[in-house]
Coordinates of C-alpha atoms in Angstrom, one line a residue:
M838 CA 23.5 34.1 13.3
R839 CA 25.5 31.3 13.9
S840 CA 28.0 31.3 16.8
L841 CA 31.6 31.1 15.6
S842 CA 31.9 27.6 17.9
A843 CA 29.0 26.5 15.8
W844 CA 30.6 27.6 12.3
L845 CA 34.0 25.9 13.4
G846 CA 31.9 22.9 14.1
L847 CA 30.5 22.6 11.0
A848 CA 33.8 23.5 9.2
L849 CA 35.5 20.4 10.9
T850 CA 33.1 18.1 10.0
S851 CA 33.2 19.1 6.5
L852 CA 36.9 18.6 6.5
V853 CA 36.2 15.2 7.7
A854 CA 33.3 14.3 5.3
A855 CA 35.7 15.2 2.8
A856 CA 38.1 13.0 3.4
P857 CA 38.9 9.8 1.8
A858 CA 36.4 7.2 2.4
G859 CA 38.7 4.9 4.4
E860 CA 40.0 7.1 6.5
C861 CA 36.5 7.3 8.4
A862 CA 35.5 5.6 11.2
H863 CA 32.4 4.1 10.7
K864 CA 29.7 3.0 12.8
V865 CA 27.0 0.3 12.4
K866 CA 23.4 1.9 11.1
E867 CA 21.4 -1.2 11.0
S868 CA 21.9 -4.9 11.3
V869 CA 19.3 -7.8 11.3
S870 CA 19.4 -11.4 11.6
P871 CA 19.7 -13.4 9.1
P872 CA 15.8 -13.5 8.1
R873 CA 13.8 -17.1 8.3
G874 CA 13.7 -19.0 5.2
W875 CA 16.5 -17.1 3.2
I876 CA 20.1 -19.2 2.5
K877 CA 23.0 -16.8 2.0
G878 CA 25.1 -17.9 -1.2
S879 CA 28.2 -16.3 -2.7
P880 CA 29.5 -13.2 -2.7
A881 CA 27.6 -10.7 -5.1
P882 CA 29.2 -10.3 -8.3
T883 CA 31.3 -6.9 -7.7
D884 CA 29.8 -5.1 -11.0
H885 CA 26.4 -5.7 -10.4
D886 CA 24.8 -2.6 -10.2
I887 CA 22.1 -1.2 -7.2
E888 CA 20.1 1.6 -6.8
L889 CA 21.0 2.9 -3.7
R890 CA 18.3 5.3 -1.8
I891 CA 19.4 7.5 0.9
A892 CA 16.9 8.9 3.3
L893 CA 17.8 12.4 5.0
P894 CA 16.2 12.7 8.1
Q895 CA 12.8 15.1 7.3
S896 CA 12.9 18.4 9.3
N897 CA 9.2 18.6 10.9
F898 CA 7.3 15.3 10.2
A899 CA 5.1 15.5 13.5
E900 CA 3.7 19.0 12.3
L901 CA 3.1 17.5 8.6
E902 CA 1.3 15.0 10.6
Q903 CA -0.8 17.2 12.6
H904 CA -1.7 18.5 9.5
L905 CA -3.2 15.4 8.0
W906 CA -5.2 14.8 11.8
E907 CA -7.1 18.0 11.4
I908 CA -7.4 18.0 7.6
S909 CA -8.7 14.7 7.9
D910 CA -11.1 14.9 10.4
P911 CA -14.8 15.3 10.0
F912 CA -15.2 17.3 12.7
H913 CA -12.4 20.0 12.2
P914 CA -13.1 23.0 11.2
R915 CA -10.1 22.4 8.8
Y916 CA -11.9 19.5 7.4
G917 CA -10.8 19.0 3.5
A918 CA -8.4 21.9 3.5
H919 CA -5.8 20.2 2.2
L920 CA -2.0 21.5 2.2
S921 CA -0.2 22.7 -0.7
K922 CA 2.4 20.4 -2.8
E923 CA 4.9 22.8 -1.3
D924 CA 4.2 23.3 1.9
V925 CA 4.4 19.4 2.4
E926 CA 7.9 20.2 1.0
A927 CA 8.8 22.3 3.1
L928 CA 7.6 20.5 6.0
V929 CA 9.8 17.4 5.1
A930 CA 12.7 18.9 3.5
P931 CA 15.8 17.8 5.4
H932 CA 18.1 20.1 7.4
D933 CA 20.7 22.1 5.1
D934 CA 23.3 20.1 7.1
S935 CA 22.3 17.2 6.6
V936 CA 21.9 17.6 2.8
Q937 CA 25.4 18.8 2.6
L938 CA 27.2 16.7 4.8
V939 CA 25.7 13.7 2.8
E940 CA 26.3 15.4 -0.6
E941 CA 30.1 15.7 0.4
W942 CA 30.1 11.9 1.5
L943 CA 29.1 10.8 -1.8
A944 CA 31.1 13.6 -3.7
S945 CA 34.0 12.0 -1.9
H946 CA 33.4 8.6 -3.7
G947 CA 33.1 10.4 -7.0
L948 CA 29.4 10.3 -6.8
A949 CA 28.2 14.1 -7.5
G950 CA 26.3 16.1 -10.4
D951 CA 24.1 13.9 -12.6
A952 CA 24.9 10.7 -10.9
L953 CA 22.5 11.9 -8.3
S954 CA 18.7 12.2 -8.4
R955 CA 16.7 13.6 -5.7
S956 CA 13.3 13.7 -4.7
P957 CA 11.2 17.0 -4.6
A958 CA 11.8 17.5 -1.2
N959 CA 15.2 16.6 -1.3
D960 CA 14.7 13.7 1.8
W961 CA 15.7 11.1 -0.5
I962 CA 18.8 10.4 -2.9
T963 CA 19.1 7.8 -5.1
V964 CA 22.3 6.9 -6.9
K965 CA 23.6 3.8 -8.9
V966 CA 26.7 2.1 -7.9
P967 CA 28.4 -1.2 -8.2
V968 CA 28.4 -3.6 -5.3
S969 CA 32.1 -3.1 -5.3
L970 CA 31.7 0.2 -4.3
A971 CA 28.3 0.3 -2.2
E972 CA 30.5 -2.2 -0.1
T973 CA 33.5 0.3 0.5
M974 CA 31.1 3.5 1.3
L975 CA 28.6 1.0 3.5
K976 CA 31.7 -1.0 5.0
T977 CA 29.6 -4.1 4.6
E978 CA 30.1 -7.5 2.3
Y979 CA 26.7 -8.0 -0.3
H980 CA 25.9 -11.7 -1.3
I981 CA 23.1 -13.6 -3.1
W982 CA 20.7 -14.9 -0.7
T983 CA 18.2 -17.4 -2.1
H984 CA 14.7 -17.8 -0.6
A985 CA 14.1 -21.6 0.0
A986 CA 10.3 -22.1 -0.7
S987 CA 10.5 -20.0 -3.7
G988 CA 13.9 -19.7 -5.1
D989 CA 13.7 -16.0 -5.5
S990 CA 17.2 -14.4 -4.8
L991 CA 18.5 -11.2 -3.7
V992 CA 21.5 -9.1 -3.5
R993 CA 21.6 -8.0 0.1
T994 CA 23.6 -7.9 3.6
T995 CA 22.7 -7.9 7.1
S996 CA 24.5 -4.9 8.4
Y997 CA 25.9 -2.0 6.8
S998 CA 27.6 0.8 8.4
L999 CA 28.2 4.6 7.8
P1000 CA 30.8 7.7 8.9
E1001 CA 30.1 8.2 12.2
H1002 CA 29.7 11.8 11.3
L1003 CA 26.6 11.1 9.2
V1004 CA 24.6 8.5 11.4
D1005 CA 22.3 10.8 12.5
H1006 CA 22.1 12.8 9.2
V1007 CA 20.9 9.5 7.3
D1008 CA 17.4 8.0 8.3
L1009 CA 18.3 4.4 6.1
V1010 CA 20.0 3.4 3.0
Q1011 CA 18.4 0.3 0.7
P1012 CA 18.9 -2.2 -0.9
T1013 CA 20.6 -3.4 2.3
T1014 CA 19.0 -5.1 5.1
M1015 CA 15.1 -5.6 3.1
F1016 CA 14.3 -9.4 2.3
S1017 CA 10.7 -8.2 1.5
R1018 CA 9.9 -10.5 -1.6
F1019 CA 7.0 -8.0 -2.7
K1020 CA 4.4 -9.6 -4.5
R1021 CA 0.8 -10.0 -4.9
M1022 CA -1.4 -10.3 -2.4
S1023 CA -1.5 -14.5 -1.9
T1024 CA -0.4 -14.6 -5.6
T1025 CA -2.8 -11.8 -5.9
Y1026 CA -5.8 -13.2 -6.4
N1027 CA -6.7 -16.1 -3.8
S1028 CA -8.3 -18.2 -6.6
L1029 CA -8.9 -18.5 -10.4
Q1030 CA -11.2 -20.5 -12.3
R1031 CA -12.4 -20.3 -15.3
Q1032 CA -16.3 -20.3 -16.6
S1033 CA -17.9 -21.9 -18.7
S1034 CA -20.5 -19.3 -19.3
I1035 CA -20.5 -15.5 -18.9
M1036 CA -22.4 -15.5 -15.8
A1037 CA -24.4 -17.3 -13.4
T1038 CA -28.4 -16.7 -14.1
D1039 CA -29.9 -17.7 -11.0
P1040 CA -33.5 -16.0 -11.3
G1041 CA -35.1 -14.2 -8.5
Y1042 CA -33.7 -11.2 -6.0
I1043 CA -32.4 -11.5 -2.4
P1044 CA -33.5 -9.1 0.5
D1045 CA -30.9 -6.7 1.6
P1046 CA -32.5 -3.8 3.7
S1047 CA -28.9 -1.8 2.9
A1048 CA -29.1 -2.7 -0.8
Y1049 CA -30.4 -0.3 -3.7
G1050 CA -34.3 -0.9 -3.7
G1051 CA -33.7 -3.2 -1.0
Q1052 CA -32.6 -6.2 -2.7
V1053 CA -29.7 -8.1 -4.9
N1054 CA -30.2 -10.3 -7.7
A1055 CA -29.8 -13.8 -6.9
S1056 CA -27.0 -14.6 -9.3
C1057 CA -24.9 -12.4 -7.0
N1058 CA -24.3 -15.7 -5.0
A1059 CA -22.4 -17.1 -7.4
T1060 CA -21.0 -14.7 -9.5
I1061 CA -20.3 -10.7 -9.0
T1062 CA -20.1 -8.2 -11.3
P1063 CA -20.1 -4.5 -11.2
T1064 CA -24.2 -4.4 -11.2
C1065 CA -23.9 -6.8 -8.4
L1066 CA -21.6 -4.4 -6.3
K1067 CA -23.5 -1.2 -7.3
Q1068 CA -26.7 -3.0 -6.0
L1069 CA -25.0 -4.3 -2.5
Y1070 CA -23.4 -1.0 -2.3
N1071 CA -26.7 1.4 -2.9
A1072 CA -24.8 2.8 -5.8
V1073 CA -27.5 2.1 -8.8
A1074 CA -28.6 5.7 -9.3
Y1075 CA -25.6 7.4 -9.0
E1076 CA -24.5 9.1 -12.6
P1077 CA -20.8 10.7 -12.3
A1078 CA -21.1 14.6 -12.6
A1079 CA -17.2 15.5 -12.6
A1080 CA -15.5 13.4 -14.6
G1081 CA -13.5 16.4 -16.2
V1082 CA -11.9 16.8 -12.7
N1083 CA -12.1 13.3 -10.7
K1084 CA -9.7 11.0 -11.4
V1085 CA -9.4 7.4 -10.6
A1086 CA -6.2 4.5 -10.6
A1087 CA -5.0 1.2 -10.0
T1088 CA -1.1 0.2 -9.7
G1089 CA 0.7 -2.2 -11.0
Y1090 CA 4.1 -4.0 -10.4
L1091 CA 6.0 -7.0 -11.0
D1092 CA 5.3 -7.5 -14.7
E1093 CA 1.7 -6.8 -14.4
Y1094 CA 0.2 -5.7 -17.5
A1095 CA -3.7 -4.3 -17.9
N1096 CA -4.6 -5.6 -21.3
H1097 CA -7.1 -3.2 -23.2
E1098 CA -8.8 -6.1 -25.2
D1099 CA -9.6 -8.0 -22.1
L1100 CA -11.1 -4.6 -20.6
Q1101 CA -13.4 -4.2 -23.7
M1102 CA -14.6 -7.8 -23.7
F1103 CA -15.2 -7.4 -20.2
Y1104 CA -17.4 -4.3 -20.6
A1105 CA -19.5 -5.7 -23.9
A1106 CA -20.4 -8.3 -21.5
L1107 CA -21.1 -6.4 -18.2
L1108 CA -20.9 -2.9 -18.8
P1109 CA -22.0 -2.2 -22.9
Q1110 CA -22.2 1.6 -22.3
A1111 CA -18.5 1.5 -21.4
V1112 CA -17.3 -0.2 -24.5
G1113 CA -14.9 1.9 -26.2
S1114 CA -13.6 3.5 -23.0
T1115 CA -9.9 3.2 -22.2
F1116 CA -7.6 3.8 -19.3
S1117 CA -4.3 6.1 -19.7
V1118 CA -1.1 4.2 -18.6
V1119 CA 1.7 5.8 -17.1
S1120 CA 5.1 4.3 -17.1
V1121 CA 7.2 4.4 -13.7
N1122 CA 10.9 3.4 -13.6
G1123 CA 10.6 1.9 -16.9
G1124 CA 7.1 -0.1 -16.6
L1125 CA 5.6 -1.7 -19.4
N1126 CA 2.4 -2.6 -20.1
N1127 CA 2.7 -5.1 -23.1
Q1128 CA -0.1 -5.7 -24.8
T1129 CA 0.5 -9.5 -26.3
P1130 CA -2.3 -11.8 -25.0
A1131 CA -0.3 -14.2 -23.1
E1132 CA 1.1 -11.2 -21.4
A1133 CA -2.0 -10.1 -19.7
G1134 CA -1.8 -10.2 -16.0
V1135 CA -4.9 -11.5 -14.3
E1136 CA -4.3 -9.0 -10.9
A1137 CA -4.0 -5.8 -13.2
D1138 CA -6.9 -7.0 -15.4
L1139 CA -9.2 -7.6 -12.2
D1140 CA -7.8 -4.4 -11.1
V1141 CA -9.0 -2.5 -13.8
E1142 CA -12.0 -3.9 -14.4
Y1143 CA -13.2 -3.2 -11.2
A1144 CA -12.3 0.1 -10.2
F1145 CA -12.8 1.8 -13.5
S1146 CA -16.1 -0.2 -14.1
L1147 CA -17.5 0.9 -11.1
S1148 CA -16.5 4.5 -11.7
Y1149 CA -17.1 4.9 -15.3
P1150 CA -16.8 7.8 -16.7
T1151 CA -14.4 8.8 -14.5
P1152 CA -11.0 9.1 -16.3
A1153 CA -8.6 6.2 -15.4
T1154 CA -5.1 5.5 -15.3
F1155 CA -3.1 2.5 -14.8
Y1156 CA 0.2 3.2 -13.2
T1157 CA 2.9 0.3 -14.4
T1158 CA 6.2 0.6 -12.5
G1159 CA 9.2 -1.1 -13.2
G1160 CA 11.9 -3.3 -10.8
S1161 CA 11.4 -5.5 -8.5
P1162 CA 14.2 -7.2 -5.9
P1163 CA 14.4 -10.6 -7.3
F1164 CA 18.2 -11.1 -8.4
K1165 CA 18.9 -13.7 -11.4
P1166 CA 22.2 -14.6 -11.3
D1167 CA 22.5 -15.7 -15.0
D1168 CA 20.9 -12.4 -16.1
L1169 CA 23.3 -10.7 -18.7
E1170 CA 22.5 -7.2 -17.2
P1171 CA 21.7 -7.5 -13.6
T1172 CA 20.6 -5.0 -11.6
D1173 CA 19.2 -5.0 -8.2
S1174 CA 16.0 -2.6 -7.2
N1175 CA 14.4 -1.5 -4.3
E1176 CA 11.1 -3.1 -3.2
P1177 CA 8.9 -0.8 -5.9
Y1178 CA 6.9 0.9 -3.8
S1179 CA 9.5 3.7 -3.3
E1180 CA 10.1 4.5 -7.0
W1181 CA 6.3 4.8 -7.3
L1182 CA 6.2 7.2 -4.6
S1183 CA 8.6 9.1 -5.7
Y1184 CA 7.1 9.5 -8.8
M1185 CA 3.8 10.4 -7.3
L1186 CA 5.3 13.1 -4.9
S1187 CA 6.8 14.6 -7.9
I1188 CA 3.5 15.4 -9.8
E1189 CA 1.1 18.0 -9.5
D1190 CA -2.5 16.5 -9.7
P1191 CA -2.6 13.0 -9.3
P1192 CA -6.1 10.9 -9.1
Q1193 CA -7.6 11.3 -6.3
T1194 CA -8.4 7.5 -5.3
I1195 CA -5.7 5.1 -6.0
S1196 CA -6.1 1.4 -5.6
T1197 CA -3.3 -1.1 -5.1
S1198 CA -3.3 -4.9 -4.1
Y1199 CA 0.4 -5.8 -3.7
G1200 CA 2.3 -6.0 -0.3
D1201 CA 4.1 -8.2 1.8
D1202 CA 4.6 -9.6 5.4
E1203 CA 5.5 -6.7 7.5
Q1204 CA 8.5 -8.1 9.2
T1205 CA 10.2 -8.8 6.0
V1206 CA 10.4 -4.8 5.6
P1207 CA 13.2 -3.1 7.9
Y1208 CA 11.3 -1.1 10.1
S1209 CA 13.6 2.0 9.2
Y1210 CA 12.1 1.4 5.5
A1211 CA 8.7 1.0 6.5
K1212 CA 8.3 3.6 8.7
R1213 CA 9.5 6.2 5.8
V1214 CA 7.3 4.8 3.1
C1215 CA 4.7 5.2 5.3
E1216 CA 5.3 8.8 6.2
D1217 CA 5.5 9.3 2.0
F1218 CA 1.8 8.0 1.7
A1219 CA 1.1 10.7 4.5
Q1220 CA 2.5 13.5 2.5
L1221 CA 0.6 12.5 -0.7
G1222 CA -2.7 12.5 1.5
A1223 CA -1.9 15.8 3.1
S1224 CA -0.8 17.9 0.3
R1225 CA -3.1 16.4 -3.0
G1226 CA -6.1 15.0 -1.1
V1227 CA -5.4 11.3 -2.4
S1228 CA -7.1 8.3 -0.7
I1229 CA -4.8 5.5 -1.1
I1230 CA -6.1 1.9 -0.8
F1231 CA -4.5 -1.2 -0.2
A1232 CA -5.5 -4.9 0.3
S1233 CA -5.3 -6.2 3.8
G1234 CA -3.6 -9.6 2.6
D1235 CA -5.4 -13.1 2.0
G1236 CA -3.8 -15.1 4.7
G1237 CA -6.3 -14.5 7.8
V1238 CA -3.7 -13.7 10.6
G1239 CA -0.8 -15.5 9.0
D1240 CA 1.9 -15.0 6.6
G1241 CA -0.2 -14.5 3.5
D1242 CA -0.1 -18.3 2.4
P1243 CA -3.7 -18.5 1.5
D1244 CA -3.4 -22.3 2.8
P1245 CA -3.9 -22.1 6.7
A1246 CA -2.2 -25.6 6.8
T1247 CA 1.0 -24.5 5.1
Q1248 CA 1.5 -21.0 6.7
E1249 CA 5.0 -20.7 8.7
C1250 CA 3.7 -17.8 11.5
Y1251 CA 7.5 -17.4 13.0
S1252 CA 9.0 -13.8 14.1
N1253 CA 11.8 -13.1 11.4
D1254 CA 14.1 -11.3 14.4
G1255 CA 15.9 -14.5 15.2
R1256 CA 13.6 -15.3 18.0
N1257 CA 11.9 -17.6 15.7
V1258 CA 8.6 -17.4 17.9
T1259 CA 5.3 -18.2 16.9
E1260 CA 3.3 -14.8 16.3
F1261 CA 0.7 -13.7 13.9
I1262 CA 1.9 -12.0 11.2
P1263 CA 0.3 -8.3 9.6
G1264 CA 1.2 -6.9 6.3
F1265 CA 2.6 -4.4 5.0
P1266 CA 1.6 -1.5 3.5
A1267 CA -1.6 -2.2 4.8
S1268 CA -0.3 -1.9 8.1
C1269 CA 0.6 1.8 7.6
P1270 CA -1.6 4.1 9.4
Y1271 CA -1.9 6.6 6.6
V1272 CA -3.5 4.2 4.0
T1273 CA -6.9 2.6 4.3
A1274 CA -6.7 -1.5 4.5
V1275 CA -9.7 -3.5 3.0
G1276 CA -10.8 -6.9 3.6
A1277 CA -12.8 -9.6 1.9
L1278 CA -16.6 -10.7 2.2
Q1279 CA -18.8 -13.0 0.6
Y1280 CA -22.1 -13.9 -0.1
V1281 CA -25.7 -12.2 -0.1
P1282 CA -26.3 -11.5 2.8
E1283 CA -22.3 -10.8 3.5
I1284 CA -20.1 -12.3 5.6
A1285 CA -16.4 -12.7 6.1
A1286 CA -14.3 -14.5 3.8
N1287 CA -12.2 -17.1 5.6
F1288 CA -8.9 -15.4 4.1
S1289 CA -9.4 -11.9 4.7
G1290 CA -6.1 -10.5 5.9
G1291 CA -6.2 -8.7 9.7
G1292 CA -4.7 -8.1 12.7
F1293 CA -2.2 -5.7 14.2
S1294 CA 1.2 -3.9 13.7
N1295 CA 4.1 -4.7 15.5
Y1296 CA 5.8 -1.7 13.5
F1297 CA 3.0 1.1 14.1
P1298 CA 1.3 2.2 17.3
R1299 CA -2.4 2.4 17.0
P1300 CA -3.3 5.9 15.8
S1301 CA -5.8 7.9 18.0
Y1302 CA -8.7 7.2 15.1
Q1303 CA -9.1 4.1 16.2
N1304 CA -8.6 3.8 19.8
S1305 CA -12.3 3.6 20.5
A1306 CA -13.2 0.9 18.2
V1307 CA -10.1 -1.5 18.5
E1308 CA -10.6 -1.2 22.5
A1309 CA -14.4 -2.4 22.1
Y1310 CA -13.1 -5.0 20.2
L1311 CA -10.4 -6.2 22.4
S1312 CA -12.4 -6.3 25.5
K1313 CA -15.1 -8.8 24.0
L1314 CA -12.5 -11.3 23.8
A1315 CA -12.1 -13.9 26.2
P1316 CA -9.3 -13.1 28.6
G1317 CA -6.1 -14.7 27.2
T1318 CA -7.3 -14.9 23.8
Y1319 CA -4.0 -15.3 21.5
A1320 CA -2.1 -13.5 24.0
G1321 CA 1.4 -13.3 23.1
L1322 CA 0.5 -13.7 19.5
Y1323 CA -0.3 -10.4 18.5
N1324 CA 0.5 -7.0 19.5
P1325 CA -3.0 -5.2 21.0
N1326 CA -1.4 -1.5 21.0
G1327 CA -0.6 -1.7 17.1
R1328 CA -2.2 -0.2 14.2
A1329 CA -5.2 -2.3 13.7
I1330 CA -6.2 -3.8 10.0
P1331 CA -8.6 -3.5 8.0
D1332 CA -10.3 -0.7 8.2
V1333 CA -13.3 -1.5 5.6
A1334 CA -14.3 -4.3 3.6
A1335 CA -15.8 -5.5 0.0
Q1336 CA -16.8 -8.3 -1.6
G1337 CA -14.0 -10.6 -2.4
V1338 CA -15.1 -14.1 -4.1
N1339 CA -16.3 -15.2 -7.5
F1340 CA -15.3 -12.2 -9.1
Q1341 CA -15.9 -12.2 -12.8
I1342 CA -13.3 -11.0 -15.0
F1343 CA -12.3 -11.3 -18.7
W1344 CA -8.2 -12.7 -18.6
D1345 CA -6.4 -13.7 -22.1
G1346 CA -9.7 -13.5 -23.8
S1347 CA -11.8 -15.9 -21.7
P1348 CA -13.9 -15.4 -18.9
Y1349 CA -12.7 -16.5 -15.2
L1350 CA -13.8 -16.1 -11.5
V1351 CA -11.1 -14.8 -9.2
A1352 CA -11.1 -14.0 -5.3
G1353 CA -8.8 -12.1 -3.0
T1354 CA -8.8 -8.9 -1.3
S1355 CA -6.9 -7.7 -4.2
A1356 CA -11.0 -7.9 -5.7
S1357 CA -12.4 -6.3 -2.5
T1358 CA -9.9 -3.0 -2.9
P1359 CA -10.5 -2.1 -6.6
S1360 CA -13.9 -2.4 -5.7
F1361 CA -14.0 -0.3 -2.5
S1362 CA -12.0 2.4 -4.2
G1363 CA -14.5 2.3 -7.2
I1364 CA -16.9 3.3 -4.6
V1365 CA -14.7 6.2 -3.1
S1366 CA -13.9 7.4 -6.5
L1367 CA -17.9 8.0 -6.8
L1368 CA -18.1 9.7 -3.4
N1369 CA -15.0 12.0 -4.3
D1370 CA -17.1 12.7 -7.8
A1371 CA -20.1 13.9 -5.6
R1372 CA -17.6 16.1 -3.9
I1373 CA -15.9 17.3 -6.7
A1374 CA -19.2 18.0 -8.5
N1375 CA -20.4 20.2 -5.6
S1376 CA -17.1 22.2 -5.4
L1377 CA -15.8 20.4 -2.6
S1378 CA -12.4 19.0 -1.8
P1379 CA -11.7 15.2 -2.6
L1380 CA -11.8 12.8 0.6
G1381 CA -8.0 12.6 0.5
F1382 CA -7.3 10.6 4.0
L1383 CA -10.4 8.3 4.6
N1384 CA -9.6 6.7 7.9
P1385 CA -10.7 9.4 10.3
L1386 CA -13.7 9.7 8.5
V1387 CA -14.6 6.3 8.3
Y1388 CA -13.6 5.9 12.4
A1389 CA -15.8 8.5 13.1
L1390 CA -19.0 7.0 11.4
G1391 CA -18.7 3.7 12.9
T1392 CA -18.3 5.1 16.2
I1393 CA -21.3 7.0 16.1
S1394 CA -23.0 3.8 14.8
S1395 CA -23.8 5.2 11.1
P1396 CA -25.5 3.2 8.6
A1397 CA -22.8 4.6 6.6
F1398 CA -21.2 1.0 6.9
N1399 CA -23.0 -2.6 6.5
D1400 CA -22.1 -4.1 9.6
I1401 CA -20.3 -7.6 9.2
T1402 CA -20.8 -10.0 12.5
V1403 CA -20.2 -13.8 10.9
G1404 CA -17.3 -15.4 9.9
N1405 CA -13.2 -15.7 10.8
A1406 CA -10.3 -15.8 9.2
P1407 CA -7.8 -18.9 10.3
G1408 CA -4.4 -18.4 10.4
C1409 CA -1.3 -19.7 12.2
G1410 CA -2.7 -22.9 13.3
T1411 CA -5.8 -20.9 15.2
Q1412 CA -9.1 -19.8 14.3
G1413 CA -8.0 -16.3 14.0
F1414 CA -9.8 -13.0 15.2
N1415 CA -14.0 -13.0 14.4
A1416 CA -16.1 -10.7 13.0
S1417 CA -18.7 -9.1 15.5
V1418 CA -20.8 -6.0 16.0
G1419 CA -18.9 -3.0 15.3
W1420 CA -15.0 -2.8 14.1
D1421 CA -13.1 -6.0 13.9
P1422 CA -9.8 -7.5 12.8
V1423 CA -11.6 -9.4 9.6
T1424 CA -13.6 -6.7 8.1
G1425 CA -12.9 -3.7 9.7
W1426 CA -16.2 -1.7 10.0
G1427 CA -17.6 -3.6 7.3
S1428 CA -19.2 -2.7 3.6
P1429 CA -19.8 0.7 2.2
N1430 CA -23.4 2.1 1.7
F1431 CA -22.7 4.7 -1.4
G1432 CA -26.1 6.1 -1.2
V1433 CA -25.9 7.1 2.9
L1434 CA -22.1 8.0 2.4
K1435 CA -22.9 10.2 -0.7
D1436 CA -25.6 12.2 1.8
I1437 CA -22.7 12.5 4.6
V1438 CA -19.8 13.8 2.7
L1439 CA -22.2 16.2 0.8
G1440 CA -22.9 17.7 4.5
N1441 CA -26.4 16.1 4.9
T1442 CA -26.0 15.4 8.6
S1443 CA -29.3 13.6 9.1
A1444 CA -27.6 10.9 7.3
L1445 CA -25.4 10.0 10.2
W1446 CA -28.6 8.4 12.0
S1447 CA -30.8 7.1 9.0
A1448 CA -30.4 5.2 6.3

């Protein structure tokens, strides 16, 4: 029961909240330096619409995180015992007084009822308002900012304020200070080259002890296909047995459309038994999947062709999410949106039965996303892993230790905080400790691809599951190596790797070769989906958040991953980090051995130490 003083305090606070907005004292909530490479232009049009997403403090995220660690730890008694959706929502639901105060503030500006939309846990409130009202509510001024190198424009501000009594009841409001351009990983694919023939036909085999039957088709050194990946990662003999329950998905953003006809051509050439099968399309926030051939996306086709072929006949879904930050001043109906992860996450957290494996090949430099926003998006990923056992898999990036530019010669590795000092640039969301980041490999035997994104987060501290692996790697570096260029105590990426060069795809009706971590990511995801199939077929829970399992296996030197010890990924005017024995910030623990992993996840502990 509340004391009289508590009731009086709440009543007085409510009266302040209900007062006209202009009479409330405001306090700066967030302020950033003008971001490097962005030019401030004219004031934003007053009638330009913005979808403000307001994050309320989550009541008990620390407890949710503890649950996540325990149910993801293969040596913990609770391994695989995922929480219910309702349990997670109860843990992250904001306190009632936060909800009440924020709703009263919005109502004081005429925003209530159907004007508001809420996340399932009520920890996000979304409202569409014109710039003129947003400026009044946040005591700020929005301008049109243009990215000099690309020409992209955003409607943003570098500082905003809230009524003083709300500062502790709101974690963040966006879009305000976020200048992320949210792009495909280095144009998603590191390279694109049209093929004059369907595939290389080099005769013979390459010996590879960890591959299926101990060998790989020699043609795989010139062209990667689903057959190559199944041979390399020891998955040839497995037939999915839980296709009625297990599901796999790929995500699409920025008007990237997955073309059904291209997929059928891919299947006809490389997986004939799958011809006629297709994927479901789910639209999020008005996302489209235009089937006009010229509208097919290289990234979207790559993602669905590899994630879905490797896991065939597992039911597959392509999530197409509408909305992207760039503002077009000449658009007749301009609406500025948040970076689309938030839209997609909001949808995923609202559904009961999401796919168990989800592949994403998009991201941006970590420093372009305000810390407050990156933290909340990352915590939403944790909700998916904890409540529904979803394995969330992201590309680590294509710029080595650099800023995402695949050409080391043109990378600009400067801090975005006004200091303009040289430093390595990690990517986000790969740097989130609740997702699995995938680097890129090439050739047989495998070595690191020279563009594989890796490094250390400047936002997120190193999670405990990484401690021994990362410390072992850092201890092998010569004293002073890259001192001051990276944060040795940050979350390290990538976690794992897979082939990422010379992938055969069909796009716009023709065969092409592509490369990038955006090829590695759906490939690794396809293998994870097969592992989930094996568990579900044996009445076990899906794997969910993968990293504690991955690092546990790596630490005990299990043959579950093929260690990559050759190569490096240059960037920022340096040779970058090098691949080495054990975990490294270029290839993580290396590529998967499905046969060994399957035995392990089904409980055969003898597989931990013998291939």
